[in-house]
N, CA and C of each residue as an Amber inpcrd file, in Angstrom:
protein
   381
 -56.2210000 -20.9740000 -13.3740000 -55.4470000 -20.0340000 -12.5720000
 -54.9660000 -18.8910000 -13.4650000 -55.1760000 -17.6590000 -12.9950000
 -54.7330000 -16.4820000 -13.7350000 -53.5070000 -15.9080000 -13.0370000
 -52.4920000 -15.5930000 -13.8070000 -51.2540000 -15.0450000 -13.2420000
 -50.8870000 -13.7400000 -13.9390000 -51.1890000 -12.6110000 -13.3060000
 -50.8240000 -11.3250000 -13.9060000 -49.3630000 -10.9770000 -13.6160000
 -48.7220000 -10.3690000 -14.6070000 -47.3480000  -9.9000000 -14.4480000
 -47.2550000  -8.4900000 -15.0140000 -46.9270000  -7.5300000 -14.1250000
 -46.8320000  -6.1340000 -14.5400000 -45.4340000  -5.7870000 -15.0470000
 -45.3770000  -4.7490000 -15.8810000 -44.0980000  -4.2100000 -16.3470000
 -44.3010000  -2.7540000 -16.7420000 -43.1770000  -2.0410000 -16.8750000
 -43.2430000  -0.6740000 -17.3530000 -43.0540000   0.3950000 -16.3060000
 -42.9030000  -0.0090000 -15.0510000 -42.6910000   0.9850000 -14.0050000
 -41.3400000   1.6640000 -14.1350000 -41.1580000   2.7420000 -13.3610000
 -39.9000000   3.4650000 -13.3940000 -40.0560000   4.8440000 -12.7850000
 -39.0920000   5.7080000 -13.0810000 -39.1100000   7.0770000 -12.5620000
 -39.4420000   8.0470000 -13.6770000 -40.2100000   9.0700000 -13.3240000
 -40.6280000  10.0740000 -14.2890000 -40.7350000  11.4100000 -13.5770000
 -40.5250000  12.4840000 -14.3190000 -40.6510000  13.8170000 -13.7440000
 -42.1120000  14.2510000 -13.7130000 -42.4450000  15.1550000 -12.8000000
 -43.8210000  15.6840000 -12.7860000 -44.1990000  16.2420000 -14.1540000
 -45.4260000  15.9200000 -14.5550000 -45.8980000  16.3200000 -15.8800000
 -45.6100000  15.3180000 -16.9650000 -44.8020000  14.3200000 -16.6640000
 -44.4270000  13.3200000 -17.6440000 -45.4530000  12.2110000 -17.7940000
 -45.1030000  11.2500000 -18.6470000 -46.0020000  10.1380000 -18.9510000
 -45.2840000   8.8040000 -18.8020000 -46.0710000   7.7740000 -18.5390000
 -45.5540000   6.4130000 -18.4030000 -46.6890000   5.4590000 -18.7340000
 -46.3640000   4.3380000 -19.3570000 -47.3820000   3.3380000 -19.6600000
 -47.0120000   2.0020000 -19.0260000 -47.9230000   1.4630000 -18.2600000
 -47.7570000   0.1570000 -17.6340000 -48.4560000  -0.9080000 -18.4680000
 -47.9250000  -2.1140000 -18.4060000 -48.5450000  -3.2690000 -19.0610000
 -48.7070000  -4.3930000 -18.0500000 -49.6780000  -5.2390000 -18.3100000
 -49.8980000  -6.4130000 -17.4640000 -50.3280000  -7.5670000 -18.3660000
 -49.4930000  -8.5860000 -18.4320000 -49.8420000  -9.7950000 -19.1790000
 -50.4210000 -10.7930000 -18.1910000 -51.6410000 -11.2270000 -18.4470000
 -52.3450000 -12.1170000 -17.5200000 -52.5490000 -13.4850000 -18.1680000
 -51.6400000 -14.3980000 -17.9020000 -51.8190000 -15.7520000 -18.4230000
 -53.0340000 -16.3890000 -17.7600000 -53.7970000 -17.1400000 -18.5310000
 -55.0010000 -17.7630000 -18.0010000 -56.2330000 -16.8790000 -18.0860000
 -56.0540000 -15.6420000 -18.5190000 -57.1860000 -14.7080000 -18.6500000
 -58.0790000 -15.1320000 -19.7970000 -59.3830000 -15.1210000 -19.5380000
 -60.3800000 -15.4270000 -20.5590000 -61.3510000 -14.2670000 -20.6170000
 -61.4590000 -13.6270000 -21.7530000 -62.2350000 -12.3890000 -21.8680000
 -63.6980000 -12.5670000 -21.4850000 -64.2540000 -13.7310000 -21.7400000
 -65.6700000 -13.9570000 -21.4460000 -65.9050000 -14.2680000 -19.9660000
 -64.8370000 -14.4950000 -19.2190000 -65.0070000 -14.9020000 -17.8170000
 -64.3260000 -13.9720000 -16.8140000 -63.4420000 -13.0860000 -17.2810000
 -62.6890000 -12.2480000 -16.3580000 -62.7420000 -10.7840000 -16.7640000
 -62.5160000  -9.9200000 -15.7830000 -62.2740000  -8.5200000 -16.0900000
 -61.0900000  -8.0450000 -15.2320000 -60.5890000  -6.8520000 -15.5410000
 -59.2880000  -6.4630000 -15.0130000 -59.2790000  -5.0300000 -14.4980000
 -58.3280000  -4.7550000 -13.6310000 -58.2320000  -3.4240000 -13.0350000
 -56.7980000  -3.1200000 -12.6030000 -56.5460000  -1.8340000 -12.3670000
 -55.2800000  -1.3730000 -11.7880000 -55.5450000  -0.8190000 -10.3950000
 -54.6730000  -1.1850000  -9.4830000 -54.6750000  -0.6440000  -8.1340000
 -53.2970000  -0.0350000  -7.8680000 -53.2060000   0.7820000  -6.8310000
 -51.9030000   1.2720000  -6.4030000 -51.8730000   1.3770000  -4.8870000
 -50.6500000   1.2420000  -4.3580000 -50.4290000   1.3580000  -2.9210000
 -49.3480000   2.3910000  -2.7060000 -49.7300000   3.4950000  -2.1010000
 -48.8030000   4.6020000  -1.8880000 -47.8590000   4.3070000  -0.7220000
 -46.7080000   4.9660000  -0.6780000 -45.7460000   4.7400000   0.4050000
 -46.3870000   4.9910000   1.7640000 -46.1340000   4.0930000   2.7060000
 -46.6350000   4.2530000   4.0550000 -48.0770000   3.8420000   4.2490000
 -48.7460000   3.4250000   3.1890000 -50.1460000   3.0060000   3.3090000
 -50.2520000   1.4950000   3.1890000 -51.2610000   0.9480000   3.8590000
 -51.4740000  -0.4970000   3.8070000 -52.6060000  -0.8610000   2.8570000
 -53.4130000   0.1100000   2.4760000 -54.5340000  -0.1840000   1.5930000
 -54.1230000   0.0090000   0.1310000 -54.8510000  -0.6610000  -0.7370000
 -54.6440000  -0.5270000  -2.1760000 -55.8260000   0.2240000  -2.7760000
 -55.5100000   1.2920000  -3.4940000 -56.5280000   2.1400000  -4.0960000
 -56.8430000   1.6610000  -5.5090000 -58.1270000   1.4300000  -5.7840000
 -58.5350000   1.1020000  -7.1440000 -58.5130000   2.3760000  -7.9690000
 -57.7840000   2.3750000  -9.0760000 -57.6760000   3.5980000  -9.8660000
 -58.2830000   3.4660000 -11.2560000 -58.3970000   2.2670000 -11.7720000
 -58.9970000   2.1000000 -13.0890000 -59.4200000   0.6740000 -13.3050000
 -60.5710000   0.4870000 -13.9390000 -61.0850000  -0.8470000 -14.2180000
 -61.7270000  -0.8480000 -15.6050000 -61.7750000  -2.0430000 -16.2120000
 -62.3470000  -2.1350000 -17.5500000 -63.1800000  -3.4110000 -17.6570000
 -64.3890000  -3.2490000 -18.1770000 -65.3270000  -4.3500000 -18.3120000
 -65.0400000  -5.2050000 -19.5430000 -65.8360000  -6.2680000 -19.6830000
 -65.7090000  -7.1430000 -20.8410000 -65.9880000  -6.3890000 -22.1470000
 -66.8260000  -5.3480000 -22.0830000 -67.1870000  -4.5970000 -23.2900000
 -66.3680000  -3.3160000 -23.4260000 -65.2610000  -3.2400000 -22.7090000
 -64.3270000  -2.1150000 -22.7630000 -64.8460000  -0.8420000 -22.0950000
 -65.9010000  -0.9640000 -21.2840000 -66.3340000   0.1830000 -20.4970000
 -65.3350000   0.4080000 -19.3660000 -64.7960000   1.6220000 -19.2880000
 -63.7750000   1.9340000 -18.2950000 -64.3410000   2.8390000 -17.2000000
 -63.7920000   2.7000000 -16.0140000 -64.1470000   3.5710000 -14.8980000
 -62.8550000   3.9330000 -14.1600000 -62.8520000   5.1010000 -13.5110000
 -61.6400000   5.6220000 -12.9100000 -61.9170000   6.2410000 -11.5370000
 -60.8820000   6.2560000 -10.7130000 -60.9410000   7.0090000  -9.4770000
 -60.8520000   8.4980000  -9.8060000 -61.4400000   9.3110000  -8.9460000
 -61.4070000  10.7580000  -9.1610000 -59.9660000  11.2820000  -9.2330000
 -59.0790000  10.6310000  -8.4960000 -57.6970000  11.0960000  -8.4110000
 -56.9480000  10.9890000  -9.7360000 -57.4330000  10.1470000 -10.6600000
 -56.7250000   9.9680000 -11.9350000 -57.6000000  10.2710000 -13.1510000
 -58.8800000  10.5360000 -12.9040000 -59.8090000  10.8110000 -14.0040000
 -59.2720000  11.9470000 -14.8900000 -59.2680000  11.7130000 -16.1980000
 -58.7950000  12.7310000 -17.1280000 -57.2970000  12.6980000 -17.3840000
 -56.5490000  11.9480000 -16.5830000 -55.0890000  11.8580000 -16.7600000
 -54.6510000  10.4500000 -17.1630000 -55.3100000   9.4360000 -16.6470000
 -54.9390000   8.0430000 -16.9020000 -55.9650000   7.4140000 -17.8440000
 -55.4750000   6.4890000 -18.6750000 -56.3480000   5.7540000 -19.5890000
 -56.0610000   4.2650000 -19.4600000 -57.1130000   3.4940000 -19.2010000
 -56.9850000   2.0480000 -19.1100000 -57.5080000   1.4240000 -20.4010000
 -56.8260000   0.3860000 -20.8580000 -57.2590000  -0.3150000 -22.0660000
 -56.7760000  -1.7550000 -21.9950000 -57.2940000  -2.5810000 -22.8850000
 -56.8450000  -3.9690000 -22.9050000 -56.8040000  -4.4880000 -24.3270000
 -55.9940000  -5.5030000 -24.5270000 -55.9170000  -6.2270000 -25.7980000
 -56.1620000  -7.6940000 -25.4620000 -57.3850000  -8.1620000 -25.7240000
 -57.7350000  -9.5230000 -25.3220000 -56.9550000 -10.5630000 -26.1150000
 -56.5230000 -10.2130000 -27.3350000 -55.7540000 -11.1780000 -28.1270000
 -54.3930000 -11.4480000 -27.4990000 -53.9170000 -10.4920000 -26.6910000
 -52.6270000 -10.6390000 -26.0130000 -52.7850000 -10.8510000 -24.5160000
 -54.0330000 -10.9510000 -24.0430000 -54.3040000 -11.0850000 -22.6020000
 -53.5690000 -10.0000000 -21.8150000 -53.5750000  -8.8030000 -22.3480000
 -52.7770000  -7.7150000 -21.7760000 -53.6410000  -6.5190000 -21.4270000
 -53.3680000  -5.9850000 -20.2430000 -54.0070000  -4.7740000 -19.7360000
 -52.9740000  -3.6550000 -19.7440000 -53.4030000  -2.4480000 -20.0780000
 -52.5110000  -1.3000000 -20.1300000 -53.0270000  -0.1780000 -19.2240000
 -52.0900000   0.6510000 -18.7820000 -52.4480000   1.8730000 -18.0790000
 -51.5420000   2.9800000 -18.5960000 -52.1200000   3.8890000 -19.3580000
 -51.3820000   5.0440000 -19.8540000 -51.5560000   6.1740000 -18.8530000
 -50.4370000   6.6390000 -18.3050000 -50.4700000   7.6660000 -17.2700000
 -49.8660000   8.9580000 -17.8140000 -50.6500000  10.0230000 -17.8120000
 -50.2250000  11.3200000 -18.3350000 -50.2970000  12.3730000 -17.2390000
 -49.6340000  13.4880000 -17.4670000 -49.6510000  14.6120000 -16.5190000
 -49.4220000  14.1160000 -15.0930000 -48.3990000  13.3630000 -14.9300000
 -48.1800000  12.6940000 -13.6590000 -47.7590000  13.6670000 -12.5690000
 -48.1430000  13.3060000 -11.3260000 -47.8900000  14.1420000 -10.1580000
 -47.0880000  13.3490000  -9.1340000 -46.4030000  14.0450000  -8.2310000
 -45.6710000  13.3190000  -7.1790000 -46.5760000  12.3860000  -6.3750000
 -47.8170000  12.7540000  -6.1910000 -48.7380000  11.9020000  -5.4270000
 -49.1460000  10.6350000  -6.1860000 -48.7280000  10.4890000  -7.4290000
 -48.9400000   9.2400000  -8.1560000 -47.8700000   8.2010000  -7.8090000
 -46.8780000   8.5860000  -7.0370000 -45.8470000   7.6470000  -6.6180000
 -46.4540000   6.5210000  -5.8050000 -46.2210000   5.2890000  -6.2480000
 -46.8290000   4.1300000  -5.5950000 -46.3300000   2.8580000  -6.2710000
 -46.6690000   1.7350000  -5.6520000 -46.5300000   0.4500000  -6.3290000
 -47.8680000   0.1870000  -7.0260000 -47.7990000  -0.1170000  -8.3100000
 -49.0030000  -0.3240000  -9.1120000 -49.2100000  -1.8170000  -9.3460000
 -50.4300000  -2.2520000  -9.0950000 -50.7810000  -3.6610000  -9.2020000
 -51.8680000  -3.8810000 -10.2530000 -51.7180000  -4.9710000 -10.9750000
 -52.7420000  -5.4430000 -11.8930000 -53.5670000  -6.5050000 -11.1550000
 -54.8810000  -6.4310000 -11.3050000 -55.7570000  -7.3830000 -10.6230000
 -56.8050000  -7.9110000 -11.5980000 -57.1650000  -9.1570000 -11.4230000
 -58.1480000  -9.8230000 -12.2810000 -59.2070000 -10.4710000 -11.3990000
 -60.4600000 -10.3330000 -11.8070000 -61.5200000 -10.9960000 -11.0540000
 -62.3920000 -11.8240000 -11.9900000 -63.0220000 -12.8210000 -11.4260000
 -63.9650000 -13.6400000 -12.1880000 -65.2600000 -12.8680000 -12.3100000
 -65.6940000 -12.6710000 -13.5380000 -66.8860000 -11.8770000 -13.7820000
 -66.6420000 -10.9520000 -14.9490000 -67.6900000 -10.4470000 -15.5450000
 -67.5600000  -9.6190000 -16.7480000 -67.5540000  -8.1320000 -16.4120000
 -67.8640000  -7.8100000 -15.1550000 -67.9400000  -6.4060000 -14.7810000
 -66.8820000  -6.0680000 -13.7390000 -66.0880000  -5.0610000 -14.0600000
 -65.1290000  -4.5020000 -13.1130000 -65.3920000  -3.0070000 -13.0770000
 -65.5430000  -2.4460000 -11.8790000 -65.9230000  -1.0360000 -11.7940000
 -65.2760000  -0.3730000 -10.5980000 -64.7770000   0.8480000 -10.8300000
 -64.3060000   1.6970000  -9.7470000 -65.4270000   2.6750000  -9.4340000
 -65.8910000   2.8330000  -8.1960000 -65.3540000   2.2260000  -6.9770000
 -66.1260000   1.0100000  -6.4740000 -67.0410000   0.4660000  -7.2820000
 -67.9030000  -0.6150000  -6.7740000 -67.1210000  -1.8490000  -6.3350000
 -66.0200000  -2.1410000  -7.0450000 -65.2710000  -3.3620000  -6.7540000
 -63.9350000  -3.0000000  -6.1230000 -63.8540000  -3.2400000  -4.8280000
 -62.6020000  -2.9720000  -4.1290000 -61.6550000  -4.1390000  -4.2110000
 -60.5310000  -4.0010000  -3.5270000 -59.4830000  -5.0100000  -3.6100000
 -59.9650000  -6.3990000  -3.2070000 -60.9250000  -6.4650000  -2.2980000
 -61.3920000  -7.7730000  -1.8340000 -62.2160000  -8.5110000  -2.8790000
 -62.5530000  -7.8420000  -3.9800000 -63.3510000  -8.4730000  -5.0270000
 -62.5140000  -9.0940000  -6.1370000 -61.2100000  -8.9810000  -6.0210000
 -60.3160000  -9.4940000  -7.0550000 -59.5610000 -10.7110000  -6.5340000
 -59.5610000 -11.7660000  -7.3450000 -58.9590000 -13.0250000  -6.9060000
 -57.4840000 -13.1600000  -7.2640000 -57.0660000 -12.4950000  -8.3400000
 -55.7160000 -12.7110000  -8.8600000 -54.9600000 -11.3850000  -8.9200000
 -53.7110000 -11.4280000  -8.4410000 -52.9010000 -10.2130000  -8.3370000
 -51.5050000 -10.4470000  -8.8730000 -50.9620000  -9.3880000  -9.5100000
 -49.5570000  -9.3990000  -9.8520000 -48.7190000  -8.9770000  -8.6510000
 -47.4120000  -8.9600000  -8.8280000 -46.5140000  -8.5930000  -7.7380000
 -46.2860000  -7.0940000  -7.6430000 -46.6930000  -6.3740000  -8.6460000
 -46.5790000  -4.9260000  -8.5990000 -45.3480000  -4.3910000  -9.3020000
 -45.4390000  -3.1190000  -9.6960000 -44.3120000  -2.4360000 -10.3190000
 -44.2430000  -1.0200000  -9.7510000 -43.0350000  -0.5920000  -9.3920000
 -42.8500000   0.6990000  -8.7260000 -42.8840000   1.8420000  -9.7320000
 -43.6360000   2.8810000  -9.3850000 -43.6710000   4.1150000 -10.1650000
 -43.3120000   5.2730000  -9.2380000 -42.3240000   6.0380000  -9.6240000
 -41.8750000   7.1750000  -8.8140000 -41.9280000   8.4440000  -9.6510000
 -42.5980000   9.4640000  -9.1060000 -42.7160000  10.7480000  -9.7950000
 -42.0120000  11.7990000  -8.9450000 -40.9010000  12.2960000  -9.4420000
 -40.1590000  13.3130000  -8.6990000 -39.2930000  14.1080000  -9.6600000
 -38.9420000  15.3230000  -9.2020000 -38.0770000  16.1820000 -10.0160000
 -36.6110000  15.8180000  -9.7910000
């Protein structure tokens, strides 16, 4: 059983930066891969914004490409999301997700392809 736990959310001004972390107990690098999703206010769907493969190949949604960086430290079973040049439309609850398999890709793998989810962390971007 994999149990992701996110941290690092908070409030930031437009143009600012924030880094999220996700510690996933039970994560095994050879068997799992990881991704970040977000759910904006008033929406029921979760948008895949960044994913990283077993070999550290990263993929991103167009909405965050060039601004967000996903990375992982397998020795700490931890996934990171560095968010730069943030915009009000980045306001959302951010979720860490883990799936069984070595390949995680945006947009090929949607929310239904991930078996394990954290509870989320709120990120608010406003002046």
